[in-house]
GROMACS .gro file of C-alpha atoms in nm:
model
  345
    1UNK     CA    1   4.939   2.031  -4.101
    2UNK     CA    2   4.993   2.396  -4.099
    3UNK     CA    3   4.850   2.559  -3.761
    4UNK     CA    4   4.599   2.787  -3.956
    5UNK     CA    5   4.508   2.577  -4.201
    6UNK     CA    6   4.055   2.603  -4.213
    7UNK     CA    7   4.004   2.251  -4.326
    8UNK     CA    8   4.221   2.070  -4.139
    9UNK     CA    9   4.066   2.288  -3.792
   10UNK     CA   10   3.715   2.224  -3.914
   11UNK     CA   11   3.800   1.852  -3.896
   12UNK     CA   12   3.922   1.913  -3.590
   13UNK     CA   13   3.650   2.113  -3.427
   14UNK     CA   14   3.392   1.850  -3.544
   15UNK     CA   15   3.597   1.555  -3.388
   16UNK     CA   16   3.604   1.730  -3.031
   17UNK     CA   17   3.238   1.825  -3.048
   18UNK     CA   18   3.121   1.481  -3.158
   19UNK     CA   19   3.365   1.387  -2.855
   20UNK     CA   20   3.202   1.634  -2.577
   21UNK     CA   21   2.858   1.483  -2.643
   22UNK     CA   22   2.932   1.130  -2.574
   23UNK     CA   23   2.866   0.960  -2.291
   24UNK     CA   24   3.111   1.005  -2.015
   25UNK     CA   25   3.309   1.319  -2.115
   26UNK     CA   26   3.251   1.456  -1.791
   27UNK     CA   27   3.375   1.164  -1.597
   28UNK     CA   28   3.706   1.281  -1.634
   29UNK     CA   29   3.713   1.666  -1.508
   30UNK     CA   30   4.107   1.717  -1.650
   31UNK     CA   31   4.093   1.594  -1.955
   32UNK     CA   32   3.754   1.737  -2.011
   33UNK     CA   33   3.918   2.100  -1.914
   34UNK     CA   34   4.202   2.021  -2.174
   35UNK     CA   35   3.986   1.939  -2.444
   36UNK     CA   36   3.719   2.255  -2.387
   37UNK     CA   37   4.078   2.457  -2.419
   38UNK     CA   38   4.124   2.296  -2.765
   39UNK     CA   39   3.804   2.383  -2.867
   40UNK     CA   40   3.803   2.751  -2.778
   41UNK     CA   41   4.182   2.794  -2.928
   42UNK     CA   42   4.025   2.586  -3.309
   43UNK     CA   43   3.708   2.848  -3.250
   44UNK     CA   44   3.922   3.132  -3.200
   45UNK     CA   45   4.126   3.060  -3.510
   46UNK     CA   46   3.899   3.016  -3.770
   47UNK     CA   47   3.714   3.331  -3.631
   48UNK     CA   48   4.050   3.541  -3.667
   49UNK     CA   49   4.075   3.405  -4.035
   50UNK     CA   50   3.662   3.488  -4.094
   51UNK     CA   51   3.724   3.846  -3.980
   52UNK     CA   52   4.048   3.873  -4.164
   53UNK     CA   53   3.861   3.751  -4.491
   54UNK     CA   54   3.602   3.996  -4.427
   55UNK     CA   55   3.852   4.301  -4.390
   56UNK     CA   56   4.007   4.214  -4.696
   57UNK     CA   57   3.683   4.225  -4.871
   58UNK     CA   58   3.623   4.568  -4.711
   59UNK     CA   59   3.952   4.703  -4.819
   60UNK     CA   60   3.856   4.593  -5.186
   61UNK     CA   61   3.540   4.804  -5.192
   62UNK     CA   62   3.661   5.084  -5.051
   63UNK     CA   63   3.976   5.101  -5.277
   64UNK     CA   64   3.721   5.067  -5.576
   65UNK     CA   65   3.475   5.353  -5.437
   66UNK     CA   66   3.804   5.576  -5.380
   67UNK     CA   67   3.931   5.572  -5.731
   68UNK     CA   68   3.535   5.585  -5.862
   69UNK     CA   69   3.462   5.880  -5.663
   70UNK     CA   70   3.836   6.027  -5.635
   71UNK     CA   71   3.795   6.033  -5.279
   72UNK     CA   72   4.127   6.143  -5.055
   73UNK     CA   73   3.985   6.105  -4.756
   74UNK     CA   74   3.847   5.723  -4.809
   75UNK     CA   75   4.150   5.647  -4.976
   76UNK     CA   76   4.405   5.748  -4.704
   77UNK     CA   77   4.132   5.551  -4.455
   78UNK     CA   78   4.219   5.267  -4.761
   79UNK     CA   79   4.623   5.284  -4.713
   80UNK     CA   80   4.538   5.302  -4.334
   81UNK     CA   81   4.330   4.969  -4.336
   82UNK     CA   82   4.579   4.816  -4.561
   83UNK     CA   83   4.866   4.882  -4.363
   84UNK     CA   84   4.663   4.736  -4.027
   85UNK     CA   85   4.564   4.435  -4.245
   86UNK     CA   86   4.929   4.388  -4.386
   87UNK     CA   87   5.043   4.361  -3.994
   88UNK     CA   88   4.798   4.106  -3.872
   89UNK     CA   89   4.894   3.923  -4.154
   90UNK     CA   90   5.235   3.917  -4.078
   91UNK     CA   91   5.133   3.780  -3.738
   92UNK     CA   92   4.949   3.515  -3.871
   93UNK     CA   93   5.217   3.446  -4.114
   94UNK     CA   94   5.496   3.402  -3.852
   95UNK     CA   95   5.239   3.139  -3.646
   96UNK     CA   96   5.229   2.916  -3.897
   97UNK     CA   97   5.573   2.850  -3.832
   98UNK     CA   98   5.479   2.763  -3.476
   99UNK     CA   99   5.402   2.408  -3.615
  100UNK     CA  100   5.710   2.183  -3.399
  101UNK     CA  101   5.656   1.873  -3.191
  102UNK     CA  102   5.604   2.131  -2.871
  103UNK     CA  103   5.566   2.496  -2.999
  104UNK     CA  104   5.234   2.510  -2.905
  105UNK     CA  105   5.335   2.418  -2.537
  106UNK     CA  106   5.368   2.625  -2.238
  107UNK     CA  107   5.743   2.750  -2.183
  108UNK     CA  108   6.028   2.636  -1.869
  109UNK     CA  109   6.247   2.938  -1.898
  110UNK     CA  110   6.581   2.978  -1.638
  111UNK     CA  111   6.754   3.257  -1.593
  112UNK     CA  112   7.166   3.204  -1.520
  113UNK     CA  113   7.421   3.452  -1.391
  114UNK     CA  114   7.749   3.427  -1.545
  115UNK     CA  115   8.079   3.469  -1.433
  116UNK     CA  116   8.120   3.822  -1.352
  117UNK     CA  117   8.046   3.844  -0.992
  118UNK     CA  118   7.819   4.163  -0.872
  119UNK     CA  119   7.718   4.280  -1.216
  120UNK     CA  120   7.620   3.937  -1.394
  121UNK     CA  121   7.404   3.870  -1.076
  122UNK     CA  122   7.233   4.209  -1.168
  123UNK     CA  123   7.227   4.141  -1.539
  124UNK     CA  124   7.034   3.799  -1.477
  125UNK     CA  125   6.775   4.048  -1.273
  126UNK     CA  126   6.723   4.259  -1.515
  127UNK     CA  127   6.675   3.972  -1.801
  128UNK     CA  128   6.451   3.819  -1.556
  129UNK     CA  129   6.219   4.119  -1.569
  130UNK     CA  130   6.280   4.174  -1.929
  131UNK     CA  131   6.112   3.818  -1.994
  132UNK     CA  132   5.820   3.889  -1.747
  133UNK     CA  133   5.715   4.203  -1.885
  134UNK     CA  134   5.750   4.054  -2.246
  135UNK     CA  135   5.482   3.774  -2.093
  136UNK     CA  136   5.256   4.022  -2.006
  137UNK     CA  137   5.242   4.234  -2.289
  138UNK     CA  138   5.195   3.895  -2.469
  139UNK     CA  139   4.905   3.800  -2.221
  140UNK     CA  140   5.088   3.489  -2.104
  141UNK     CA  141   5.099   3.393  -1.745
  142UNK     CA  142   5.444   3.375  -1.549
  143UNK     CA  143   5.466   3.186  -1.271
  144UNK     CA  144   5.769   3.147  -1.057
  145UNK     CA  145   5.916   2.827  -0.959
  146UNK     CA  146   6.232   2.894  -0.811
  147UNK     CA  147   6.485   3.183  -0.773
  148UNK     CA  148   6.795   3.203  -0.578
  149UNK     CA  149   6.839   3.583  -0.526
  150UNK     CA  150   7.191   3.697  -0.373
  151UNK     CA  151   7.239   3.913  -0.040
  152UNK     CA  152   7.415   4.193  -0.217
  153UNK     CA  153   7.201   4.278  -0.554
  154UNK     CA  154   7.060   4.082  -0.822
  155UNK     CA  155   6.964   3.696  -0.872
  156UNK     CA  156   7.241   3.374  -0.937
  157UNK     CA  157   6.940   3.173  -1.091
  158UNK     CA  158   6.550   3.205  -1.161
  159UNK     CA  159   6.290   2.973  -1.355
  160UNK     CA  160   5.967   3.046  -1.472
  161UNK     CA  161   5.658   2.853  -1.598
  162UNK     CA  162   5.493   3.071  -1.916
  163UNK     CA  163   5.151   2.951  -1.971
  164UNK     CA  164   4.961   3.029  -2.286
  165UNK     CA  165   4.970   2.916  -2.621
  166UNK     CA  166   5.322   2.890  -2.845
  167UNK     CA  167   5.484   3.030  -2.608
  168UNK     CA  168   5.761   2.762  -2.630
  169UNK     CA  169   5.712   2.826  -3.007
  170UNK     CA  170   5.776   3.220  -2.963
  171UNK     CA  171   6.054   3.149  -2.681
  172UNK     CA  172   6.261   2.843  -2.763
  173UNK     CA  173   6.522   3.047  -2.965
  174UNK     CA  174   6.544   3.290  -2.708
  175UNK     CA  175   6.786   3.003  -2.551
  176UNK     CA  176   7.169   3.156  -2.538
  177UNK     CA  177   7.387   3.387  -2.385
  178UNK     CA  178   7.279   3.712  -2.371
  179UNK     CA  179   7.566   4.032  -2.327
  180UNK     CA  180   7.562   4.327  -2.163
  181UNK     CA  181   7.803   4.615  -2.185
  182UNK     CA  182   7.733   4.939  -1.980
  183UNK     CA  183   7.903   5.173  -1.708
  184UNK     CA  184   7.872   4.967  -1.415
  185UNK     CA  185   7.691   5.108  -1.079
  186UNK     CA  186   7.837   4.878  -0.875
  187UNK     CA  187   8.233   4.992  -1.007
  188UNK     CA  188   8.336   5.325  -0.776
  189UNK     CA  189   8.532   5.419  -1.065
  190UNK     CA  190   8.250   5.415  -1.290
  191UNK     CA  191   8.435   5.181  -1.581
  192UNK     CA  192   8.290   4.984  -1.867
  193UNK     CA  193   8.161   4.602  -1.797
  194UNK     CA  194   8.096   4.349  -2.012
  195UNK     CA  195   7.844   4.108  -1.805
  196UNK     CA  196   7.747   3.776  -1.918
  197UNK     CA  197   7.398   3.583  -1.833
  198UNK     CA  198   7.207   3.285  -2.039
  199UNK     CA  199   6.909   3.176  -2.062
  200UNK     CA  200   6.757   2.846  -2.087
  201UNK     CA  201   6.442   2.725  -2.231
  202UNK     CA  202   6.278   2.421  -2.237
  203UNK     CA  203   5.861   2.302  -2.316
  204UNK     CA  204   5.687   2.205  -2.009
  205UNK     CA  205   5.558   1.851  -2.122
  206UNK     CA  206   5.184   1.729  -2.106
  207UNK     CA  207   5.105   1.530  -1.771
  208UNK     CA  208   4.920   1.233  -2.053
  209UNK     CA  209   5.332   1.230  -2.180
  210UNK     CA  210   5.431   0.892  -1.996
  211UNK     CA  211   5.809   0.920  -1.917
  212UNK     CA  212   6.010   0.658  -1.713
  213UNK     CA  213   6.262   0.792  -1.483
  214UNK     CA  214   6.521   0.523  -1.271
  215UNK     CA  215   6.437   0.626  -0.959
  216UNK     CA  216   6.765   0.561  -0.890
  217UNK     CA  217   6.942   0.779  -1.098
  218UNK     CA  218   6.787   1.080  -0.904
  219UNK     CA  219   6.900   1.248  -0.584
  220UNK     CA  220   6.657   1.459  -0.382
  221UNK     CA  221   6.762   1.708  -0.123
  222UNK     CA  222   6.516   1.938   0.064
  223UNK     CA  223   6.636   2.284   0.198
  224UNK     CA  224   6.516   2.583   0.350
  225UNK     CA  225   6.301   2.823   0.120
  226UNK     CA  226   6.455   3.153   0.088
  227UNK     CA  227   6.218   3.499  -0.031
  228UNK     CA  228   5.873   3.597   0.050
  229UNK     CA  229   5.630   3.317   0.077
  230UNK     CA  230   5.404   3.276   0.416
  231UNK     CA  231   5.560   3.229   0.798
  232UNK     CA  232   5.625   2.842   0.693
  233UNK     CA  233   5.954   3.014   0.495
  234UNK     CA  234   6.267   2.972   0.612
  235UNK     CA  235   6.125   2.774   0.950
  236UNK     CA  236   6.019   2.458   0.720
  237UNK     CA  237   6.258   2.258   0.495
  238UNK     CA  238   6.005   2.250   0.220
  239UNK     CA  239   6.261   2.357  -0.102
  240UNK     CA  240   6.347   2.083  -0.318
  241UNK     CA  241   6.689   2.017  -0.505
  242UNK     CA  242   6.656   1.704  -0.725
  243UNK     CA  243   6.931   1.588  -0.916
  244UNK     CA  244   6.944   1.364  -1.217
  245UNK     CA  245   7.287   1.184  -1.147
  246UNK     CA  246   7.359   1.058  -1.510
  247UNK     CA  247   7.351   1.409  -1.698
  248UNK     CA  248   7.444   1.569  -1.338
  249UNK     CA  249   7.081   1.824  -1.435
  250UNK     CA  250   6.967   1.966  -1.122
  251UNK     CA  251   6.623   2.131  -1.073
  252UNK     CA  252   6.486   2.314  -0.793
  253UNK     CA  253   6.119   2.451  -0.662
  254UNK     CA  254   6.078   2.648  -0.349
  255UNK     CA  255   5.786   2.853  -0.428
  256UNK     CA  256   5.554   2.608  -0.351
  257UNK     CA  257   5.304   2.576  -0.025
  258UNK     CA  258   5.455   2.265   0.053
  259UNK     CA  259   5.706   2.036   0.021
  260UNK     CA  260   5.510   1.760  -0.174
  261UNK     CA  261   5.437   2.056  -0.404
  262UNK     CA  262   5.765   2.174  -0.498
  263UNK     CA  263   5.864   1.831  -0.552
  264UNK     CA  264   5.609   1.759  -0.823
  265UNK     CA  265   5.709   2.075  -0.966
  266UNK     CA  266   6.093   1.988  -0.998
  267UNK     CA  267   5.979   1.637  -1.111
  268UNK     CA  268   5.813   1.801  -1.408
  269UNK     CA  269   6.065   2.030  -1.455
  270UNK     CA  270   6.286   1.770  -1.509
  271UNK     CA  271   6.120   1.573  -1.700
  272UNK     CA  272   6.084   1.853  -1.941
  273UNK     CA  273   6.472   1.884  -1.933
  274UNK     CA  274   6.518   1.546  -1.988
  275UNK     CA  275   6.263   1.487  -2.285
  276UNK     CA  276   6.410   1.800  -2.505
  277UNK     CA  277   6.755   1.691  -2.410
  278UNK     CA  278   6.647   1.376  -2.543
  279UNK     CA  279   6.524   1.556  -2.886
  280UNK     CA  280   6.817   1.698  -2.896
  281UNK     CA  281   7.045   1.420  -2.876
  282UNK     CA  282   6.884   1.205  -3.120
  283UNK     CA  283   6.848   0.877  -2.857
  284UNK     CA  284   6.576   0.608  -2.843
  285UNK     CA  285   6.511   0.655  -2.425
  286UNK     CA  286   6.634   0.894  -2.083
  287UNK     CA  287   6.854   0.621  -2.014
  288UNK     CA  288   7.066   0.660  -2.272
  289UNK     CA  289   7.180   1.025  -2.169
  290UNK     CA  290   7.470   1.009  -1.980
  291UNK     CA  291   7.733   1.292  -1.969
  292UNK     CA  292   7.781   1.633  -1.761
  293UNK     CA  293   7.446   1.860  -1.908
  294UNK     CA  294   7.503   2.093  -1.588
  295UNK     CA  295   7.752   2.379  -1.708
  296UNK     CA  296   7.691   2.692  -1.863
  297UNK     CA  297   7.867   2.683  -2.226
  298UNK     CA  298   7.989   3.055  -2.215
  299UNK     CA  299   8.042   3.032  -2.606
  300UNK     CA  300   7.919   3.271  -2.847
  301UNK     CA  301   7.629   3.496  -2.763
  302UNK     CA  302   7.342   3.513  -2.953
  303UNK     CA  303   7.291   3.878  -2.815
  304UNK     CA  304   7.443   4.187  -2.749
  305UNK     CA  305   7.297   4.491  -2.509
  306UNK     CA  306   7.477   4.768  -2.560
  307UNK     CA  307   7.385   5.068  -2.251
  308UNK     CA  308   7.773   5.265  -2.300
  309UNK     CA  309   7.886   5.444  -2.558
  310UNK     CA  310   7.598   5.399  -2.758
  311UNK     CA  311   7.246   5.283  -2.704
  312UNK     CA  312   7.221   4.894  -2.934
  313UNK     CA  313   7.055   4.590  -2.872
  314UNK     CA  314   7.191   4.327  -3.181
  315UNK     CA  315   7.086   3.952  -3.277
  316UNK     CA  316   7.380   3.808  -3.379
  317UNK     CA  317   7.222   3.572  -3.551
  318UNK     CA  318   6.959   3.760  -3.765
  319UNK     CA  319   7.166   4.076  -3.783
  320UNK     CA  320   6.857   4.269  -3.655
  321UNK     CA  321   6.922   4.554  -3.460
  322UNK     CA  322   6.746   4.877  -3.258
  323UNK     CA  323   6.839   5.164  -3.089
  324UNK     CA  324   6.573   5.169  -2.773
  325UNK     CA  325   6.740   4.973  -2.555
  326UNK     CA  326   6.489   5.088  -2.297
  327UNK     CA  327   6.226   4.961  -2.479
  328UNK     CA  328   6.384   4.604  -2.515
  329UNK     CA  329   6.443   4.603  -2.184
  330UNK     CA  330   6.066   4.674  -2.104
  331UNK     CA  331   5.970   4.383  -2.281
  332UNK     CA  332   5.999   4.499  -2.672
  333UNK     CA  333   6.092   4.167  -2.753
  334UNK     CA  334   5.885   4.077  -3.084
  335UNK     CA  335   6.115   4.207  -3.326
  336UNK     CA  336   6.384   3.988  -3.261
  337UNK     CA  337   6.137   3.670  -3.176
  338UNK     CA  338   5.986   3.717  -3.493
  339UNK     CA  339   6.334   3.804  -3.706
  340UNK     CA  340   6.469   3.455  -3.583
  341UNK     CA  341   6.135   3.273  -3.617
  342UNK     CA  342   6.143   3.415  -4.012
  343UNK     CA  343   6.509   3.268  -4.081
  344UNK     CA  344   6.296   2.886  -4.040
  345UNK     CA  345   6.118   2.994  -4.313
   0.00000   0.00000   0.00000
C-alpha cells in the first residue's frame, strides 16, 4: 500500500481508534505510546492531503476570476500559488516512495575515516556535522552513541541514532564513500588532497522485532569513555565494545550514563546491523552470516566534494550536481536525497 494512499489510512485510523478504546490499552504504557504515535502520523497525513485538495481548489478559482476579470495582480498571486503547490507536491510525491520493509524507521548512521591520516580524520568531522545539521533542518532528532575523536583534529569514527519518521527512507542511500578534494590546512605547503570517508547506514529495528543472537558468537569488552560526559568519564570503565565474532561487526556505545546502558545500546545497534545485513544477503537466519563484514570497501564513491580549483559537489550516481558547496556542507542535502530517491521510481 502506497504511504499516502486516503483509504487505505482511513482503515487504518479506524482500526487503532477502535483499538485505544478497548479494555486494557493502557495496561501496557509502551506500546500504548507507539500506537498514539501511529495515530498522530495517519492524522497528520490525511490532513496534509485535505489542505492540499483544498489549495488546489483555490488555485482553480482564482485562475478562473484572473482570466474573467483580466486581473495581473491575482494572476501572478495564481503562478505564485501554483508554483508553492507544484513543490509540496513534489514532496509528497517523493514519500510515496518511502514505502520499504524499514523506510519509515528511525536511522543508525556511522561515520568512518579513511585512509588518509590527518585530513580523512577531519573529513569524517566535517561529514559528521554535515549529517547533523541536515537532521535539524529536517526536524529529526540526533542522538550520539559513540564517537572516537583523535588527539590531533578530527574524528576516526562516529554513530548516530536519527529519530523521526523515514528517516532511514530519506538516508539509506546516503550509504558510500564520500570524496573530498581541497587545499589541505593541515599540509605546510598548502597542496591539493584527495581525502576519503564513508558512511554507513543502517534502520534501527523495533524492540517488538524478536531476533536470536548465540550468545556465544559475541565478545564484549568494556573500556574507558573518552569526551565530555559527567565526572564518571574516563574514571569508570563504562564504554562498551561488542563484537559479533562470525561477521567480525563490532559496535560500540560510550555515551551512555552507565555501563548497562551503553550495552543495550550496542546490543541494538547490532542487531540492526545484523538484520539489514541479513536483507541484504538473502539468508533464512543471523546464523547463517559468516564472513569478514568489518572493512571499509574503499571502491567507487558515490560522491565527490570538490573545495579546490572549483567549488562542486557531484552524485555519481544521479549525475546531479551544485555549485554551493557551502551550502551542502551546512546541511543542503535534499537535492541529492531526493535525485537518488527519484531513480526508484
Amino acid at each position: 500500500m502506497s504511504p499516502f494512499d486516503p483509504a487505505g489510512m482511513k482503515e487504518d485510523l479506524s482500526k487503532i481508534e477502535n483499538a485505544m478504546s478497548a479494555d486494557g490499552f493502557w495496561d501496557d504504557p509502551e506500546t500504548a505510546q507507539k500506537t498514539m504515535k501511529e495515530k498522530k502520523s495517519l492524522e497528520d497525513k490525511l490532513k496534509e492531503l485535505e489542505n492540499l485538495s483544498a489549495q488546489l481548489e483555490d488555485l482553480q478559482i482564482m485562475m478562473d476570476m484572473a482570466e474573467e476579470e483580466q486581473d495581473e495582480d491575482m494572476a501572478q498571486e495564481a503562478e505564485d500559488t501554483y508554483r508553492e503547490l507544484s513543490q509540496a507536491l513534489e514532496s509528497l510525491k517523493l514519500r510515496t516512495l518511502l514505502n520499504g520493509k524499514y523506510d519509515k524507521n528511525n536511522a543508525i548512521i556511522s561515520v568512518h575515516a579513511g585512509s588518509g591520516g590527518t585530513d580523512a580524520q577531519d573529513w569524517a568531522e566535517m561529514l559528521f556535522r554535515m549529517y547533523t545539521r541536515w537532521c535539524e533542518k529536517k526536524g529529526y532528532k540526533a542522538k550520539l552513541i559513540d564517537m572516537q575523536d583523535d588527539t590531533d583534529a578530527g574524528i576516526k569514527s562516529a554513530t548516530l541514532l536519527v529519530e523521526g519518521e523515514n528517516a532511514y527512507g530519506y538516508l539509506k542511500n546516503e550509504k558510500g564513500v564520500h570524496r573530498l578534494v581541497r587545499i589541505s590546512p593541515f599540509d605546510s605547503s598548502g597542496r591539493r588532497h584527495t581525502s576519503f570517508s564513508s558512511l554507513d547506514v543502517v534502520p534501527e529495528i523495533d524492540d517488538d522485532v524478536e531476533v536470536e543472537i548465540n550468545s556465544e558468537d559475541l565478545r564484549i569488552d568494556t573500556f574507558r569513555s573518552s569526551g565530555a560526559g559527567g565526572q564518571h568519564v574516563n574514571k569508570t570503565d563504562s564504554a562498551i565494545r561488542i563484537t559479533h565474532l562470525p561477521t567480525n561487526i563490532v559496535v560500540t556505545c560510550q555515551n551512555e550514563r552507565s555501563q548497562h546502558q551503553n550495552k543495550k545500546t550496542a546490543m541494538k545497534l547490532l542487531t540492526s546491523k545484523l538484520i539489514e545485513l541479513k536483507e541484504q544477503e538473502k539468508k533464512e537466519s543471523l546464523d547463517e552470516l559468516k564472513g569478514d563484514y568489518s572493512q571499509i570497501t574503499w571502491g567507487s564513491q558515490i560522491r565527490s566534494y570538490v573545495f579546490h580549483p572549483y567549488t562542486m559537489v557531484k552524485d555519481h550516481r544521479t549525475g546531479a550536481e551544485v555549485g554551493n558547496v557551502n551550502a551542502v556542507m551546512d546541511g543542503d542535502l535534499d537535492y541529492f536525497i531526493n535525485e537518488k530517491l527519484k531513480q526508484k521510481e
